[in-house]
PDB file of C-alpha atoms in Angstrom:
ATOM      1  CA  MET A   1      -9.537 -16.735   1.271  1.00 68.00           C
ATOM      2  CA  THR A   2      -5.776 -16.734   0.696  1.00 79.00           C
ATOM      3  CA  ALA A   3      -3.526 -14.510   2.778  1.00 87.00           C
ATOM      4  CA  LEU A   4      -2.251 -11.218   1.434  1.00 93.00           C
ATOM      5  CA  PRO A   5       1.556 -11.213   1.067  1.00 90.00           C
ATOM      6  CA  ASP A   6       3.607  -8.582   2.863  1.00 92.00           C
ATOM      7  CA  PHE A   7       4.819  -5.772   0.633  1.00 96.00           C
ATOM      8  CA  THR A   8       6.311  -2.324   1.084  1.00 96.00           C
ATOM      9  CA  THR A   9       6.690  -1.202  -2.542  1.00 97.00           C
ATOM     10  CA  ALA A  10       4.043  -1.816  -5.203  1.00 98.00           C
ATOM     11  CA  LEU A  11       4.515  -0.554  -8.760  1.00 98.00           C
ATOM     12  CA  PHE A  12       1.598   0.361 -11.028  1.00 98.00           C
ATOM     13  CA  VAL A  13       1.690  -0.666 -14.689  1.00 98.00           C
ATOM     14  CA  PRO A  14      -1.124   0.082 -17.192  1.00 98.00           C
ATOM     15  CA  ALA A  15      -3.130  -2.986 -18.163  1.00 98.00           C
ATOM     16  CA  ASP A  16      -3.082  -1.944 -21.815  1.00 96.00           C
ATOM     17  CA  ARG A  17       0.734  -1.998 -21.905  1.00 97.00           C
ATOM     18  CA  PRO A  18       1.518  -5.724 -21.506  1.00 97.00           C
ATOM     19  CA  GLU A  19       5.028  -5.173 -22.850  1.00 97.00           C
ATOM     20  CA  ARG A  20       5.751  -3.347 -19.582  1.00 97.00           C
ATOM     21  CA  PHE A  21       4.600  -6.111 -17.237  1.00 98.00           C
ATOM     22  CA  ALA A  22       7.930  -7.959 -17.104  1.00 97.00           C
ATOM     23  CA  LYS A  23       9.811  -4.660 -16.872  1.00 97.00           C
ATOM     24  CA  ALA A  24       7.711  -3.745 -13.832  1.00 97.00           C
ATOM     25  CA  ALA A  25       8.582  -7.067 -12.208  1.00 97.00           C
ATOM     26  CA  ALA A  26      12.282  -6.462 -12.961  1.00 97.00           C
ATOM     27  CA  SER A  27      12.140  -3.188 -10.993  1.00 96.00           C
ATOM     28  CA  ARG A  28      12.496  -5.213  -7.766  1.00 94.00           C
ATOM     29  CA  ALA A  29       9.263  -3.788  -6.402  1.00 97.00           C
ATOM     30  CA  ASP A  30       7.705  -6.143  -3.870  1.00 97.00           C
ATOM     31  CA  ALA A  31       4.495  -6.335  -5.930  1.00 98.00           C
ATOM     32  CA  VAL A  32       3.259  -5.327  -9.374  1.00 98.00           C
ATOM     33  CA  ILE A  33      -0.169  -3.698  -9.723  1.00 98.00           C
ATOM     34  CA  ILE A  34      -1.779  -4.121 -13.133  1.00 98.00           C
ATOM     35  CA  ASP A  35      -4.062  -1.119 -13.446  1.00 98.00           C
ATOM     36  CA  LEU A  36      -7.415  -1.334 -15.210  1.00 98.00           C
ATOM     37  CA  GLU A  37      -8.651   1.945 -13.736  1.00 97.00           C
ATOM     38  CA  ASP A  38      -6.962   5.349 -13.959  1.00 93.00           C
ATOM     39  CA  ALA A  39      -4.123   4.262 -16.257  1.00 95.00           C
ATOM     40  CA  VAL A  40      -6.463   3.031 -19.011  1.00 97.00           C
ATOM     41  CA  GLY A  41      -8.652   5.260 -21.160  1.00 96.00           C
ATOM     42  CA  VAL A  42     -12.376   4.597 -21.437  1.00 96.00           C
ATOM     43  CA  ALA A  43     -12.137   3.377 -25.028  1.00 95.00           C
ATOM     44  CA  HIS A  44      -9.467   0.799 -24.147  1.00 96.00           C
ATOM     45  CA  LYS A  45     -10.733  -0.764 -20.922  1.00 97.00           C
ATOM     46  CA  THR A  46     -12.335  -3.846 -22.431  1.00 95.00           C
ATOM     47  CA  ALA A  47      -9.313  -4.599 -24.587  1.00 96.00           C
ATOM     48  CA  ALA A  48      -6.970  -3.937 -21.649  1.00 97.00           C
ATOM     49  CA  ARG A  49      -8.771  -6.530 -19.543  1.00 97.00           C
ATOM     50  CA  ALA A  50      -7.850  -9.203 -22.090  1.00 96.00           C
ATOM     51  CA  HIS A  51      -4.147  -8.375 -21.655  1.00 96.00           C
ATOM     52  CA  VAL A  52      -4.059  -8.998 -17.908  1.00 97.00           C
ATOM     53  CA  ALA A  53      -1.773 -11.903 -17.006  1.00 96.00           C
ATOM     54  CA  THR A  54       0.338 -13.100 -14.089  1.00 97.00           C
ATOM     55  CA  ASP A  55       2.800 -15.462 -15.784  1.00 96.00           C
ATOM     56  CA  PHE A  56       5.469 -12.781 -16.249  1.00 97.00           C
ATOM     57  CA  THR A  57       6.706 -13.078 -12.638  1.00 97.00           C
ATOM     58  CA  ASP A  58       6.844 -15.369  -9.622  1.00 95.00           C
ATOM     59  CA  GLY A  59       6.172 -12.395  -7.350  1.00 96.00           C
ATOM     60  CA  PRO A  60       2.864 -10.941  -6.160  1.00 97.00           C
ATOM     61  CA  VAL A  61       0.557  -9.483  -8.804  1.00 98.00           C
ATOM     62  CA  ILE A  62      -2.331  -7.244  -7.773  1.00 98.00           C
ATOM     63  CA  LEU A  63      -5.136  -6.122 -10.074  1.00 98.00           C
ATOM     64  CA  ARG A  64      -6.657  -2.673  -9.659  1.00 98.00           C
ATOM     65  CA  ILE A  65     -10.173  -3.045 -10.979  1.00 98.00           C
ATOM     66  CA  ASN A  66     -12.607  -0.297 -11.869  1.00 98.00           C
ATOM     67  CA  ALA A  67     -14.766   1.100  -9.098  1.00 97.00           C
ATOM     68  CA  ALA A  68     -18.197  -0.177  -8.152  1.00 96.00           C
ATOM     69  CA  GLY A  69     -20.898   1.607 -10.150  1.00 95.00           C
ATOM     70  CA  THR A  70     -18.841   1.720 -13.341  1.00 97.00           C
ATOM     71  CA  ARG A  71     -19.837  -0.409 -16.313  1.00 96.00           C
ATOM     72  CA  TRP A  72     -16.552  -2.331 -16.165  1.00 97.00           C
ATOM     73  CA  HIS A  73     -16.637  -3.350 -12.496  1.00 97.00           C
ATOM     74  CA  ALA A  74     -18.514  -6.658 -12.779  1.00 96.00           C
ATOM     75  CA  ASP A  75     -16.477  -7.895 -15.748  1.00 97.00           C
ATOM     76  CA  ASP A  76     -13.254  -6.913 -13.976  1.00 98.00           C
ATOM     77  CA  LEU A  77     -14.250  -9.111 -11.040  1.00 97.00           C
ATOM     78  CA  LEU A  78     -14.996 -12.018 -13.366  1.00 97.00           C
ATOM     79  CA  ALA A  79     -11.601 -11.613 -14.998  1.00 97.00           C
ATOM     80  CA  ALA A  80      -9.877 -11.431 -11.604  1.00 98.00           C
ATOM     81  CA  ALA A  81     -11.531 -14.667 -10.540  1.00 97.00           C
ATOM     82  CA  ARG A  82      -9.876 -16.517 -13.432  1.00 96.00           C
ATOM     83  CA  LEU A  83      -6.369 -15.217 -12.736  1.00 96.00           C
ATOM     84  CA  LYS A  84      -3.686 -16.281 -10.284  1.00 95.00           C
ATOM     85  CA  LEU A  85      -3.629 -12.964  -8.423  1.00 97.00           C
ATOM     86  CA  SER A  86      -2.276 -12.065  -5.012  1.00 97.00           C
ATOM     87  CA  ALA A  87      -5.018  -9.485  -4.389  1.00 98.00           C
ATOM     88  CA  ILE A  88      -7.580  -7.121  -5.844  1.00 98.00           C
ATOM     89  CA  LEU A  89      -7.192  -3.380  -5.323  1.00 98.00           C
ATOM     90  CA  LEU A  90     -10.621  -1.731  -5.087  1.00 98.00           C
ATOM     91  CA  PRO A  91     -10.655   2.013  -5.857  1.00 98.00           C
ATOM     92  CA  LYS A  92     -13.086   4.475  -4.278  1.00 97.00           C
ATOM     93  CA  ALA A  93     -13.654   1.974  -1.464  1.00 98.00           C
ATOM     94  CA  GLU A  94     -16.518   2.813   0.864  1.00 96.00           C
ATOM     95  CA  ALA A  95     -18.470   0.770   3.386  1.00 93.00           C
ATOM     96  CA  GLY A  96     -21.716  -0.974   2.563  1.00 87.00           C
ATOM     97  CA  GLU A  97     -23.093  -3.139  -0.199  1.00 91.00           C
ATOM     98  CA  THR A  98     -20.092  -2.971  -2.527  1.00 93.00           C
ATOM     99  CA  LEU A  99     -17.847  -4.848  -0.125  1.00 96.00           C
ATOM    100  CA  ASP A 100     -20.595  -7.375   0.592  1.00 95.00           C
ATOM    101  CA  VAL A 101     -21.079  -8.033  -3.117  1.00 93.00           C
ATOM    102  CA  ILE A 102     -17.350  -8.613  -3.625  1.00 96.00           C
ATOM    103  CA  ALA A 103     -17.263 -10.932  -0.602  1.00 94.00           C
ATOM    104  CA  ARG A 104     -20.020 -13.057  -2.179  1.00 95.00           C
ATOM    105  CA  GLY A 105     -18.843 -12.760  -5.776  1.00 95.00           C
ATOM    106  CA  PRO A 106     -16.659 -14.796  -8.128  1.00 96.00           C
ATOM    107  CA  ALA A 107     -13.406 -13.317  -6.792  1.00 96.00           C
ATOM    108  CA  ALA A 108     -14.289 -13.761  -3.108  1.00 96.00           C
ATOM    109  CA  HIS A 109     -11.284 -16.064  -2.642  1.00 96.00           C
ATOM    110  CA  LEU A 110      -8.853 -13.229  -3.391  1.00 97.00           C
ATOM    111  CA  PRO A 111      -7.574 -10.820  -0.705  1.00 97.00           C
ATOM    112  CA  LEU A 112      -9.008  -7.336  -1.054  1.00 98.00           C
ATOM    113  CA  ILE A 113      -7.055  -4.111  -0.590  1.00 98.00           C
ATOM    114  CA  ALA A 114      -9.439  -1.217  -0.047  1.00 98.00           C
ATOM    115  CA  LEU A 115      -8.162   1.965  -1.692  1.00 98.00           C
ATOM    116  CA  VAL A 116      -9.757   4.765   0.303  1.00 98.00           C
ATOM    117  CA  GLU A 117      -9.853   8.002  -1.699  1.00 97.00           C
ATOM    118  CA  THR A 118     -13.084   9.838  -0.888  1.00 98.00           C
ATOM    119  CA  ALA A 119     -14.376  11.853   2.043  1.00 98.00           C
ATOM    120  CA  ARG A 120     -16.993   9.183   2.706  1.00 97.00           C
ATOM    121  CA  GLY A 121     -14.329   6.486   2.607  1.00 98.00           C
ATOM    122  CA  ILE A 122     -12.261   8.252   5.264  1.00 98.00           C
ATOM    123  CA  ALA A 123     -15.369   8.768   7.407  1.00 98.00           C
ATOM    124  CA  GLU A 124     -16.100   5.029   7.102  1.00 98.00           C
ATOM    125  CA  ALA A 125     -12.502   3.872   7.494  1.00 98.00           C
ATOM    126  CA  HIS A 126     -13.205   1.737  10.564  1.00 97.00           C
ATOM    127  CA  ALA A 127     -16.178  -0.006   8.922  1.00 97.00           C
ATOM    128  CA  ILE A 128     -14.105  -0.700   5.809  1.00 98.00           C
ATOM    129  CA  ALA A 129     -11.155  -2.008   7.804  1.00 98.00           C
ATOM    130  CA  THR A 130     -13.318  -4.391   9.833  1.00 97.00           C
ATOM    131  CA  HIS A 131     -15.156  -5.843   6.833  1.00 97.00           C
ATOM    132  CA  PRO A 132     -14.282  -9.564   6.498  1.00 95.00           C
ATOM    133  CA  ALA A 133     -13.257  -9.187   2.845  1.00 95.00           C
ATOM    134  CA  VAL A 134     -10.674  -6.470   3.489  1.00 97.00           C
ATOM    135  CA  GLN A 135      -7.101  -7.429   4.343  1.00 97.00           C
ATOM    136  CA  ARG A 136      -5.389  -4.041   4.002  1.00 98.00           C
ATOM    137  CA  LEU A 137      -6.172  -0.359   3.529  1.00 98.00           C
ATOM    138  CA  ALA A 138      -4.488   2.025   1.100  1.00 98.00           C
ATOM    139  CA  PHE A 139      -4.715   5.789   0.634  1.00 98.00           C
ATOM    140  CA  GLY A 140      -5.568   7.372  -2.703  1.00 98.00           C
ATOM    141  CA  SER A 141      -4.304  10.794  -1.734  1.00 98.00           C
ATOM    142  CA  ILE A 142      -4.708  12.515  -5.116  1.00 97.00           C
ATOM    143  CA  ASP A 143      -8.321  11.471  -5.595  1.00 97.00           C
ATOM    144  CA  PHE A 144      -9.073  12.291  -1.968  1.00 98.00           C
ATOM    145  CA  ALA A 145      -7.694  15.815  -2.347  1.00 98.00           C
ATOM    146  CA  ALA A 146      -9.802  16.264  -5.486  1.00 97.00           C
ATOM    147  CA  ASP A 147     -12.916  14.970  -3.723  1.00 98.00           C
ATOM    148  CA  LEU A 148     -12.404  17.231  -0.738  1.00 97.00           C
ATOM    149  CA  GLY A 149     -11.207  20.225  -2.747  1.00 97.00           C
ATOM    150  CA  CYS A 150      -8.113  20.560  -0.584  1.00 97.00           C
ATOM    151  CA  ALA A 151      -4.447  20.939  -1.470  1.00 97.00           C
ATOM    152  CA  HIS A 152      -2.391  17.811  -2.012  1.00 97.00           C
ATOM    153  CA  THR A 153      -0.006  18.666   0.828  1.00 97.00           C
ATOM    154  CA  ARG A 154       1.127  16.853   3.958  1.00 97.00           C
ATOM    155  CA  GLU A 155      -0.625  19.340   6.213  1.00 97.00           C
ATOM    156  CA  ALA A 156      -3.966  19.091   4.391  1.00 98.00           C
ATOM    157  CA  LEU A 157      -3.894  15.280   4.264  1.00 98.00           C
ATOM    158  CA  LEU A 158      -2.567  14.579   7.753  1.00 98.00           C
ATOM    159  CA  SER A 159      -5.929  13.846   9.368  1.00 98.00           C
ATOM    160  CA  ALA A 160      -6.944  11.469   6.565  1.00 98.00           C
ATOM    161  CA  ARG A 161      -3.652   9.586   6.719  1.00 98.00           C
ATOM    162  CA  SER A 162      -3.899   9.331  10.504  1.00 98.00           C
ATOM    163  CA  ALA A 163      -7.478   8.017  10.223  1.00 98.00           C
ATOM    164  CA  LEU A 164      -6.329   5.136   8.012  1.00 98.00           C
ATOM    165  CA  VAL A 165      -3.412   4.267  10.285  1.00 98.00           C
ATOM    166  CA  LEU A 166      -5.720   4.228  13.315  1.00 98.00           C
ATOM    167  CA  ALA A 167      -8.459   2.224  11.560  1.00 98.00           C
ATOM    168  CA  SER A 168      -5.918  -0.369  10.415  1.00 98.00           C
ATOM    169  CA  ARG A 169      -4.510  -0.766  13.917  1.00 97.00           C
ATOM    170  CA  LEU A 170      -7.932  -1.091  15.532  1.00 98.00           C
ATOM    171  CA  ALA A 171      -8.972  -3.720  12.976  1.00 98.00           C
ATOM    172  CA  GLY A 172      -5.771  -5.712  13.368  1.00 97.00           C
ATOM    173  CA  LEU A 173      -4.740  -5.113   9.764  1.00 98.00           C
ATOM    174  CA  PRO A 174      -1.194  -4.486   8.541  1.00 96.00           C
ATOM    175  CA  PRO A 175      -0.224  -0.814   8.340  1.00 97.00           C
ATOM    176  CA  PRO A 176      -1.824   0.864   5.303  1.00 98.00           C
ATOM    177  CA  ILE A 177      -0.174   1.698   1.999  1.00 98.00           C
ATOM    178  CA  ASP A 178       0.399   5.365   1.229  1.00 98.00           C
ATOM    179  CA  GLY A 179      -0.439   7.093  -2.048  1.00 98.00           C
ATOM    180  CA  VAL A 180       1.913   8.006  -4.859  1.00 97.00           C
ATOM    181  CA  THR A 181       4.435  10.801  -5.237  1.00 97.00           C
ATOM    182  CA  THR A 182       3.816  12.267  -8.687  1.00 95.00           C
ATOM    183  CA  ALA A 183       7.337  13.691  -9.087  1.00 94.00           C
ATOM    184  CA  ILE A 184       8.888  10.779 -10.950  1.00 91.00           C
ATOM    185  CA  GLY A 185      12.430  12.081 -11.248  1.00 86.00           C
ATOM    186  CA  ASP A 186      12.832  13.663  -7.808  1.00 95.00           C
ATOM    187  CA  GLU A 187      14.205  10.717  -5.851  1.00 95.00           C
ATOM    188  CA  ALA A 188      14.984  12.901  -2.831  1.00 97.00           C
ATOM    189  CA  LEU A 189      11.334  13.936  -2.598  1.00 98.00           C
ATOM    190  CA  VAL A 190      10.166  10.335  -3.073  1.00 98.00           C
ATOM    191  CA  PHE A 191      12.470   9.233  -0.243  1.00 97.00           C
ATOM    192  CA  ASP A 192      11.293  12.072   1.993  1.00 98.00           C
ATOM    193  CA  ASP A 193       7.624  11.296   1.319  1.00 98.00           C
ATOM    194  CA  ALA A 194       8.258   7.635   2.102  1.00 98.00           C
ATOM    195  CA  ARG A 195      10.044   8.481   5.351  1.00 96.00           C
ATOM    196  CA  TYR A 196       7.191  10.804   6.313  1.00 98.00           C
ATOM    197  CA  GLY A 197       4.609   8.080   5.704  1.00 98.00           C
ATOM    198  CA  GLN A 198       6.620   5.547   7.696  1.00 94.00           C
ATOM    199  CA  ARG A 199       6.818   7.918  10.651  1.00 94.00           C
ATOM    200  CA  LEU A 200       3.032   8.347  10.568  1.00 97.00           C
ATOM    201  CA  GLY A 201       2.571   4.587  10.747  1.00 95.00           C
ATOM    202  CA  PHE A 202       2.156   3.550   7.109  1.00 98.00           C
ATOM    203  CA  GLY A 203       3.674   0.269   6.007  1.00 96.00           C
ATOM    204  CA  GLY A 204       4.492   1.006   2.388  1.00 97.00           C
ATOM    205  CA  LYS A 205       3.891   3.223  -0.607  1.00 98.00           C
ATOM    206  CA  PHE A 206       2.657   2.939  -4.173  1.00 98.00           C
ATOM    207  CA  CYS A 207       5.122   3.600  -7.025  1.00 97.00           C
ATOM    208  CA  ILE A 208       4.323   4.970 -10.465  1.00 97.00           C
ATOM    209  CA  HIS A 209       7.794   4.507 -11.972  1.00 97.00           C
ATOM    210  CA  PRO A 210      10.627   1.990 -11.448  1.00 97.00           C
ATOM    211  CA  ARG A 211      12.944   4.840 -10.426  1.00 96.00           C
ATOM    212  CA  GLN A 212      10.849   5.336  -7.302  1.00 97.00           C
ATOM    213  CA  VAL A 213      11.167   1.800  -5.956  1.00 97.00           C
ATOM    214  CA  GLU A 214      14.569   2.009  -4.286  1.00 96.00           C
ATOM    215  CA  ALA A 215      13.927   5.467  -2.799  1.00 97.00           C
ATOM    216  CA  ILE A 216      10.700   4.219  -1.210  1.00 97.00           C
ATOM    217  CA  ARG A 217      12.389   1.098   0.107  1.00 94.00           C
ATOM    218  CA  ARG A 218      15.089   3.229   1.730  1.00 94.00           C
ATOM    219  CA  GLY A 219      12.433   5.549   3.154  1.00 95.00           C
ATOM    220  CA  TYR A 220      10.699   2.684   4.926  1.00 94.00           C
ATOM    221  CA  ALA A 221      13.847   0.902   6.081  1.00 86.00           C
ATOM    222  CA  PRO A 222      15.148   1.745   9.564  1.00 80.00           C
ATOM    223  CA  GLU A 223      18.318   3.798   9.586  1.00 75.00           C
ATOM    224  CA  ALA A 224      21.490   2.352  11.075  1.00 70.00           C
ATOM    225  CA  LEU A 225      21.199   4.608  14.127  1.00 75.00           C
ATOM    226  CA  GLU A 226      17.623   3.405  14.718  1.00 76.00           C
ATOM    227  CA  ILE A 227      18.721  -0.222  14.566  1.00 80.00           C
ATOM    228  CA  ALA A 228      21.645   0.395  16.930  1.00 79.00           C
ATOM    229  CA  TRP A 229      19.314   2.189  19.355  1.00 79.00           C
ATOM    230  CA  ALA A 230      16.784  -0.664  19.236  1.00 82.00           C
ATOM    231  CA  GLU A 231      19.469  -3.257  19.891  1.00 84.00           C
ATOM    232  CA  ARG A 232      20.751  -1.307  22.908  1.00 83.00           C
ATOM    233  CA  VAL A 233      17.236  -0.939  24.290  1.00 84.00           C
ATOM    234  CA  LEU A 234      16.444  -4.638  23.986  1.00 85.00           C
ATOM    235  CA  ALA A 235      19.805  -5.584  25.506  1.00 84.00           C
ATOM    236  CA  SER A 236      19.007  -3.503  28.590  1.00 81.00           C
ATOM    237  CA  GLY A 237      16.804  -6.109  30.283  1.00 79.00           C
ATOM    238  CA  ASP A 238      13.418  -5.233  31.680  1.00 83.00           C
ATOM    239  CA  GLY A 239      11.995  -2.746  34.132  1.00 81.00           C
ATOM    240  CA  VAL A 240      12.627   0.980  34.039  1.00 85.00           C
ATOM    241  CA  ILE A 241      16.185   2.100  33.335  1.00 84.00           C
ATOM    242  CA  SER A 242      17.942   5.053  31.734  1.00 84.00           C
ATOM    243  CA  ILE A 243      19.996   4.987  28.528  1.00 83.00           C
ATOM    244  CA  ASP A 244      21.829   8.187  27.605  1.00 82.00           C
ATOM    245  CA  GLY A 245      19.566  10.120  29.957  1.00 82.00           C
ATOM    246  CA  THR A 246      16.354   8.746  28.403  1.00 86.00           C
ATOM    247  CA  MET A 247      13.869   6.604  30.308  1.00 84.00           C
ATOM    248  CA  ILE A 248      13.445   3.099  28.922  1.00 82.00           C
ATOM    249  CA  ASP A 249      10.400   1.024  29.869  1.00 82.00           C
ATOM    250  CA  GLU A 250       8.209  -1.594  28.200  1.00 85.00           C
ATOM    251  CA  PRO A 251       6.444   0.734  25.719  1.00 84.00           C
ATOM    252  CA  VAL A 252       9.861   1.886  24.504  1.00 85.00           C
ATOM    253  CA  ARG A 253      10.949  -1.740  24.156  1.00 86.00           C
ATOM    254  CA  ILE A 254       7.838  -2.447  22.077  1.00 83.00           C
ATOM    255  CA  ARG A 255       8.893   0.332  19.706  1.00 81.00           C
ATOM    256  CA  ALA A 256      12.436  -1.084  19.600  1.00 85.00           C
ATOM    257  CA  ARG A 257      11.092  -4.521  18.665  1.00 85.00           C
ATOM    258  CA  SER A 258       9.078  -2.892  15.913  1.00 79.00           C
ATOM    259  CA  VAL A 259      12.212  -1.254  14.485  1.00 77.00           C
ATOM    260  CA  LEU A 260      14.071  -4.569  14.357  1.00 83.00           C
ATOM    261  CA  GLN A 261      11.071  -6.371  12.910  1.00 78.00           C
ATOM    262  CA  ARG A 262      10.804  -3.719  10.198  1.00 74.00           C
ATOM    263  CA  ALA A 263      14.517  -4.126   9.468  1.00 77.00           C
ATOM    264  CA  GLY A 264      13.948  -7.860   8.988  1.00 75.00           C
ATOM    265  CA  LEU A 265      11.064  -7.213   6.587  1.00 49.00           C
ATOM    266  CA  MET A 266      13.232  -4.882   4.580  1.00 51.00           C
ATOM    267  CA  GLU A 267      16.014  -7.456   4.330  1.00 55.00           C
ATOM    268  CA  ARG A 268      13.575 -10.066   3.005  1.00 48.00           C
ATOM    269  CA  SER A 269      12.176  -7.683   0.387  1.00 46.00           C
ATOM    270  CA  ILE A 270      15.670  -6.792  -0.861  1.00 45.00           C
ATOM    271  CA  ARG A 271      16.560 -10.476  -1.255  1.00 45.00           C
TER     272      ARG A 271
END
């Protein structure tokens, strides 16, 4: 299996709108997700599959297939196997036979991102994260709220988000990808949602419009004050010391290294 590339921003584009593929790549998102699932109506799914391509960009292209149990799932996997994709995004991911079938199927060589968006999926987050086929988790917050019957608010979704962050860490996976912000034109809200997700331990966020890309990137990038703090901490040597009246020890230095590492990832994605 090939390795999943690092990405912080990933922009959805409907599979039945091939004229938008190159525009999505031009948004400077780290990855483009061609969507065969929610963005495509039932009557158009078969035709949309024929439009899927990867030759419009040199960057990562991810294919969101239809969920297991739908009549399009098997054909989506066959199509994915023939394409030069960076990953498959599996919606409604849950533990069990579905992941095993994908791991043995025609697209087994492709990295799998498990999009967790049901109550069962959250309950099985650790089993999903530790499955050999899965290389990253993602949160489908809107579908999860619908499945649970809860509000789509930070407070209502906090435990689910925390479960995915914890499961990813325990499984040794990269930090998970957070769900979308539906307010396309409110860049302040998009930035704030991205910053909130980063502080919880997420490693990136899905985009549904090119206007969201830069706000999400800024939300996940360390602020100048964070970087300056991290540099001071790491310049302080080892052992327990005090900086500006705050105790500094090895766990704090680990966090400082994480800030600088994240800053380096952001610089690479901007280039």
